[in-house]
Amino acid sequence: TATAGTIPNLNFDDWYQDGSAWYPGASSTSRVWDTANGGTASFGCVPTTPEESDVVQGKAARLESTSVTVVVITKFAAGNIYIGDFVKVSGVGAELDWGIPFSSRPVALHGYYKYSPKTIDFAETNPYNVAKGDMDACSIKMYLCDWSAKFRVNTSNKVFLQDDDPSIIAMCDFTSNVATNGYVEFNFPLQYRDSRTPKYVVIVGAASRLGDYFTGGKGST
């Protein structure tokens, strides 16, 4: 019975381009979604782009994992999209601000995804025991939190939102290493932990779920 909240550009129909980098939104002043493109485009790498032909309807977000060479170091770059802002390049990673204000308590995250995984060919130290030759996996997550401000992610210093963080009111978490036959409709129920009213929402999608740890398969899409 609560008022339903809205998230702009949830259908990914709006995109704009700044140089070689694509961004999900009508303009830089109105968008709520971001990607790592702001940090990788200067090195000739744009992992997230609009998809206009292979879609359910309208447009889609195409996330394709790749690699980027910075000076003499080649790093894995996962195709990704998230609610929030790219802040800056930090070391060999980036700082991101996750979330937008949101006070509703939705039941589920609904949509469509299509996935084509590759075997992992970049594998740095990570807590998940994956290795080169394993199959890559995609990830879709949604969090409702009671933060007082956006959450600062730092991939270089391994500062991430942990699933057991007490600020999380509800979440859903999907991962799959299986190739789909076309688009698959999904409905991921949000698991609520208590009756608090959310203050922020984050939705994150990645073509390689361990992209934060520079691990995945080049070409996973």
CSV table of N, CA and C in Angstrom, one decimal, residues 2 4 19 21 23 56 61 64-65 71 82 85 87 102 118 130-132 146 148 162 169 171 174-175 187 207 217:
chain,number,residue,atom,x,y,z
A,2,ALA,N,2.2,1.1,0.1
A,2,ALA,CA,3.0,2.3,0.1
A,2,ALA,C,3.1,2.9,-1.3
A,4,ALA,N,4.6,3.8,-4.7
A,4,ALA,CA,5.7,3.1,-5.5
A,4,ALA,C,6.7,4.2,-5.9
A,19,GLY,N,32.5,12.3,-26.3
A,19,GLY,CA,33.7,11.7,-26.9
A,19,GLY,C,33.4,10.3,-27.4
A,21,ALA,N,33.0,7.8,-25.2
A,21,ALA,CA,32.3,7.1,-24.1
A,21,ALA,C,30.8,7.3,-24.2
A,23,TYR,N,27.0,6.9,-22.2
A,23,TYR,CA,26.5,7.0,-20.9
A,23,TYR,C,25.0,6.7,-20.9
A,56,VAL,N,14.6,-6.6,-26.5
A,56,VAL,CA,13.2,-7.1,-26.2
A,56,VAL,C,12.3,-6.0,-26.9
A,61,ALA,N,21.0,-2.2,-22.6
A,61,ALA,CA,22.4,-1.9,-22.2
A,61,ALA,C,23.3,-3.2,-22.6
A,64,GLU,N,29.9,-5.7,-22.3
A,64,GLU,CA,30.9,-6.6,-22.9
A,64,GLU,C,32.2,-6.5,-22.2
A,65,SER,N,32.7,-7.5,-21.5
A,65,SER,CA,33.9,-7.5,-20.8
A,65,SER,C,35.1,-7.5,-21.7
A,71,VAL,N,49.6,2.4,-19.5
A,71,VAL,CA,51.0,2.4,-19.6
A,71,VAL,C,51.5,1.0,-20.1
A,82,TYR,N,25.6,0.7,-13.3
A,82,TYR,CA,25.1,0.8,-11.9
A,82,TYR,C,24.4,2.1,-11.7
A,85,ASP,N,27.5,7.2,-9.6
A,85,ASP,CA,28.4,8.1,-10.4
A,85,ASP,C,29.8,7.5,-10.4
A,87,VAL,N,33.4,8.4,-10.1
A,87,VAL,CA,34.1,9.6,-9.5
A,87,VAL,C,35.4,9.9,-10.1
A,102,PHE,N,15.9,7.1,-2.4
A,102,PHE,CA,14.8,6.2,-2.8
A,102,PHE,C,14.2,5.7,-1.4
A,118,LYS,N,32.2,-16.3,-21.5
A,118,LYS,CA,33.5,-16.8,-22.0
A,118,LYS,C,34.2,-17.5,-20.8
A,130,VAL,N,38.2,-18.8,-8.1
A,130,VAL,CA,38.1,-19.1,-9.5
A,130,VAL,C,39.5,-19.0,-10.1
A,131,ALA,N,39.6,-19.7,-11.3
A,131,ALA,CA,40.9,-19.7,-11.9
A,131,ALA,C,40.7,-19.6,-13.4
A,132,LYS,N,41.8,-19.3,-14.1
A,132,LYS,CA,41.7,-19.3,-15.6
A,132,LYS,C,41.2,-20.6,-16.1
A,146,ASP,N,20.0,2.2,4.1
A,146,ASP,CA,19.6,3.4,4.9
A,146,ASP,C,20.8,4.3,5.1
A,148,SER,N,23.3,7.6,4.8
A,148,SER,CA,23.0,9.0,4.9
A,148,SER,C,23.6,9.7,3.7
A,162,GLN,N,29.5,-5.0,1.2
A,162,GLN,CA,29.4,-6.4,1.5
A,162,GLN,C,28.0,-6.8,1.8
A,169,ILE,N,18.9,-2.9,3.9
A,169,ILE,CA,17.5,-3.3,4.4
A,169,ILE,C,17.0,-4.5,3.6
A,171,MET,N,17.7,-6.9,-0.3
A,171,MET,CA,18.6,-7.1,-1.5
A,171,MET,C,18.1,-8.3,-2.3
A,174,PHE,N,21.6,-12.1,-8.2
A,174,PHE,CA,21.5,-13.2,-9.2
A,174,PHE,C,22.8,-13.3,-9.9
A,175,THR,N,23.3,-14.6,-10.1
A,175,THR,CA,24.5,-14.8,-10.9
A,175,THR,C,24.3,-16.1,-11.7
A,187,ASN,N,12.3,-12.3,-12.5
A,187,ASN,CA,11.6,-11.6,-11.4
A,187,ASN,C,12.3,-12.0,-10.1
A,207,ALA,N,28.8,-8.0,-16.7
A,207,ALA,CA,29.0,-9.2,-17.6
A,207,ALA,C,30.0,-10.2,-16.9
A,217,GLY,N,36.2,-13.3,-18.1
A,217,GLY,CA,36.5,-13.7,-19.5
A,217,GLY,C,36.3,-12.6,-20.5
